[in-house]
Amino acid sequence: MKRLTILGSTGSIGRSTLALVEAAAPGEFALEALVAGRDVAALAAQARKFRARLAVVADASALGALREALAGSGIEAAAGPEAVVEAATRPADWTMAAIVGSAGLHSALAVLKRGGTLALANKETLVCAGEIVLAAAARTGAALLPVDSEHNAIFQALDTKDPALIEKIVLTASGGPFRTAELAVMRKATPEMAVKHPIWSMGAKISVDSATMMNKGLELIEAARLFPVPEARIEVLVHPQSTVHGMVQYADGSVLAQLGTPDMRTPISHCLAWPTRMPVRVPRLDLATLGRLEFFAPDPVRFPALRLAREALQAGAGAPTILNAANEVAVALFLDRRLGFLDIAAVVEETLSALGAPAAAGLDAVLALDDAARAEAGRIAARRAAA
């Protein structure tokens, strides 16, 4: 029996993971801990259904409500940021890290420090603190498995025995809802338009990142941390069908690709069963019905976020941390209707220009830089909104 902890259990990744657990053979998995942000009702229902030992809500003020919802179940309840990290230190064979944003950094590191297997669905952990995270995994021998469909695809297709034979890796992007939109339309885009992804069903923040293609910029940085390939040999292609999730080109001209229907249960199951595979009831890929596979170079005018991510990766030091923090602030303001869609990338660029690429050695320095970038991005966004 594999004992699991799910950090971010009420989000889309967490729910998909639990769906796989529910469909598995009896006795295959057991739940050690479930962690959610503030949705007490959903968390309590999950904890009862899957008989978790511990349920944690990140919102400290919700502890009373969680205890009430779990009354009589025998399930331990806890709340607050420290409780989230403590949940990550509990004995589990496998942990899903699906807490969105830099908020998931502490708990992901806690898993790696105890030497567990970490399935990473949080881009920001490697973007903000890649060197720290990889060093922690190396010290304890922890396994770090990529859940993002693109990185998981590369993970499946990559032969790392001789990195010199890898010519390039290719990350694919759907292009989001504005792939062919005029800038005038994008300038007036509403949150409802931006989160209406043509292929994937995701949370609001990730959907907006897809619409700006910042998600692919963050994935580019993440890929540079995960795989033995320099930034210059990581390519991004727009692939509207979202069928080819990633490709690896080798020195002999071979290109190995991972294909599948756009369903996150596939990469999650690959990580959940790794190093083997498990049967999953997802729609099967029918290439004859699909008919065609298209690929395009991303438009740098519509999607400046890709350029900003490459520049941050090239600058190194704390630049990726600044990029991510500024983007989180700008996306939140856009979703709150206090910033225009095209202003998201503009705020990120101005923040990077203002703060540069300062050194950020150690987690405390990373978090301090994250705070500084958020404050600067907020000031820049307020100035743009008032103009």
mmCIF file of N, CA and C in Angstrom, residues 153-159 165-170 229 246-250 253-258:
data_model
loop_
_atom_site.group_PDB
_atom_site.id
_atom_site.type_symbol
_atom_site.label_atom_id
_atom_site.label_comp_id
_atom_site.label_asym_id
_atom_site.label_seq_id
_atom_site.Cartn_x
_atom_site.Cartn_y
_atom_site.Cartn_z
ATOM 1 N N ALA A 153 5.736 14.841 -20.208
ATOM 2 C CA ALA A 153 5.968 14.293 -21.547
ATOM 3 C C ALA A 153 7.466 14.203 -21.844
ATOM 4 N N ILE A 154 8.188 15.274 -21.519
ATOM 5 C CA ILE A 154 9.637 15.266 -21.726
ATOM 6 C C ILE A 154 10.285 14.190 -20.862
ATOM 7 N N PHE A 155 9.834 14.086 -19.623
ATOM 8 C CA PHE A 155 10.347 13.086 -18.687
ATOM 9 C C PHE A 155 10.190 11.680 -19.259
ATOM 10 N N GLN A 156 9.067 11.433 -19.920
ATOM 11 C CA GLN A 156 8.827 10.111 -20.497
ATOM 12 C C GLN A 156 9.682 9.854 -21.742
ATOM 13 N N ALA A 157 9.982 10.910 -22.493
ATOM 14 C CA ALA A 157 10.696 10.742 -23.765
ATOM 15 C C ALA A 157 12.202 10.944 -23.662
ATOM 16 N N LEU A 158 12.679 11.398 -22.506
ATOM 17 C CA LEU A 158 14.073 11.819 -22.369
ATOM 18 C C LEU A 158 14.981 10.657 -21.970
ATOM 19 N N ASP A 159 16.062 10.495 -22.719
ATOM 20 C CA ASP A 159 17.112 9.530 -22.391
ATOM 21 C C ASP A 159 18.286 10.334 -21.846
ATOM 22 N N LEU A 165 23.804 13.945 -26.398
ATOM 23 C CA LEU A 165 23.075 13.495 -27.583
ATOM 24 C C LEU A 165 21.687 14.121 -27.696
ATOM 25 N N ILE A 166 21.311 14.939 -26.730
ATOM 26 C CA ILE A 166 20.022 15.631 -26.778
ATOM 27 C C ILE A 166 20.225 16.966 -27.487
ATOM 28 N N GLU A 167 19.613 17.129 -28.649
ATOM 29 C CA GLU A 167 19.778 18.382 -29.389
ATOM 30 C C GLU A 167 18.869 19.478 -28.841
ATOM 31 N N LYS A 168 17.624 19.124 -28.564
ATOM 32 C CA LYS A 168 16.712 20.113 -28.014
ATOM 33 C C LYS A 168 15.487 19.415 -27.448
ATOM 34 N N ILE A 169 14.764 20.133 -26.597
ATOM 35 C CA ILE A 169 13.455 19.680 -26.159
ATOM 36 C C ILE A 169 12.431 20.722 -26.586
ATOM 37 N N VAL A 170 11.224 20.263 -26.823
ATOM 38 C CA VAL A 170 10.157 21.147 -27.312
ATOM 39 C C VAL A 170 8.969 21.067 -26.363
ATOM 40 N N VAL A 229 19.466 20.335 -20.320
ATOM 41 C CA VAL A 229 19.441 21.043 -21.601
ATOM 42 C C VAL A 229 19.475 22.547 -21.326
ATOM 43 N N GLY A 246 4.929 17.067 -25.556
ATOM 44 C CA GLY A 246 6.343 17.408 -25.486
ATOM 45 C C GLY A 246 7.144 16.530 -26.420
ATOM 46 N N MET A 247 8.301 17.038 -26.856
ATOM 47 C CA MET A 247 9.147 16.300 -27.788
ATOM 48 C C MET A 247 10.605 16.464 -27.408
ATOM 49 N N VAL A 248 11.390 15.437 -27.733
ATOM 50 C CA VAL A 248 12.837 15.479 -27.538
ATOM 51 C C VAL A 248 13.496 15.119 -28.860
ATOM 52 N N GLN A 249 14.383 15.994 -29.330
ATOM 53 C CA GLN A 249 15.119 15.737 -30.573
ATOM 54 C C GLN A 249 16.545 15.320 -30.218
ATOM 55 N N TYR A 250 17.009 14.224 -30.859
ATOM 56 C CA TYR A 250 18.325 13.679 -30.557
ATOM 57 C C TYR A 250 19.310 13.925 -31.697
ATOM 58 N N GLY A 253 18.822 12.782 -35.309
ATOM 59 C CA GLY A 253 17.664 13.281 -36.042
ATOM 60 C C GLY A 253 16.341 12.726 -35.550
ATOM 61 N N SER A 254 16.372 11.735 -34.657
ATOM 62 C CA SER A 254 15.128 11.184 -34.116
ATOM 63 C C SER A 254 14.439 12.203 -33.225
ATOM 64 N N VAL A 255 13.117 12.223 -33.323
ATOM 65 C CA VAL A 255 12.296 13.048 -32.433
ATOM 66 C C VAL A 255 11.320 12.129 -31.721
ATOM 67 N N LEU A 256 11.431 12.039 -30.414
ATOM 68 C CA LEU A 256 10.513 11.237 -29.614
ATOM 69 C C LEU A 256 9.495 12.161 -28.975
ATOM 70 N N ALA A 257 8.231 11.815 -29.133
ATOM 71 C CA ALA A 257 7.154 12.651 -28.618
ATOM 72 C C ALA A 257 6.228 11.834 -27.739
ATOM 73 N N GLN A 258 5.610 12.496 -26.768
ATOM 74 C CA GLN A 258 4.565 11.869 -25.961
ATOM 75 C C GLN A 258 3.242 12.493 -26.375
#
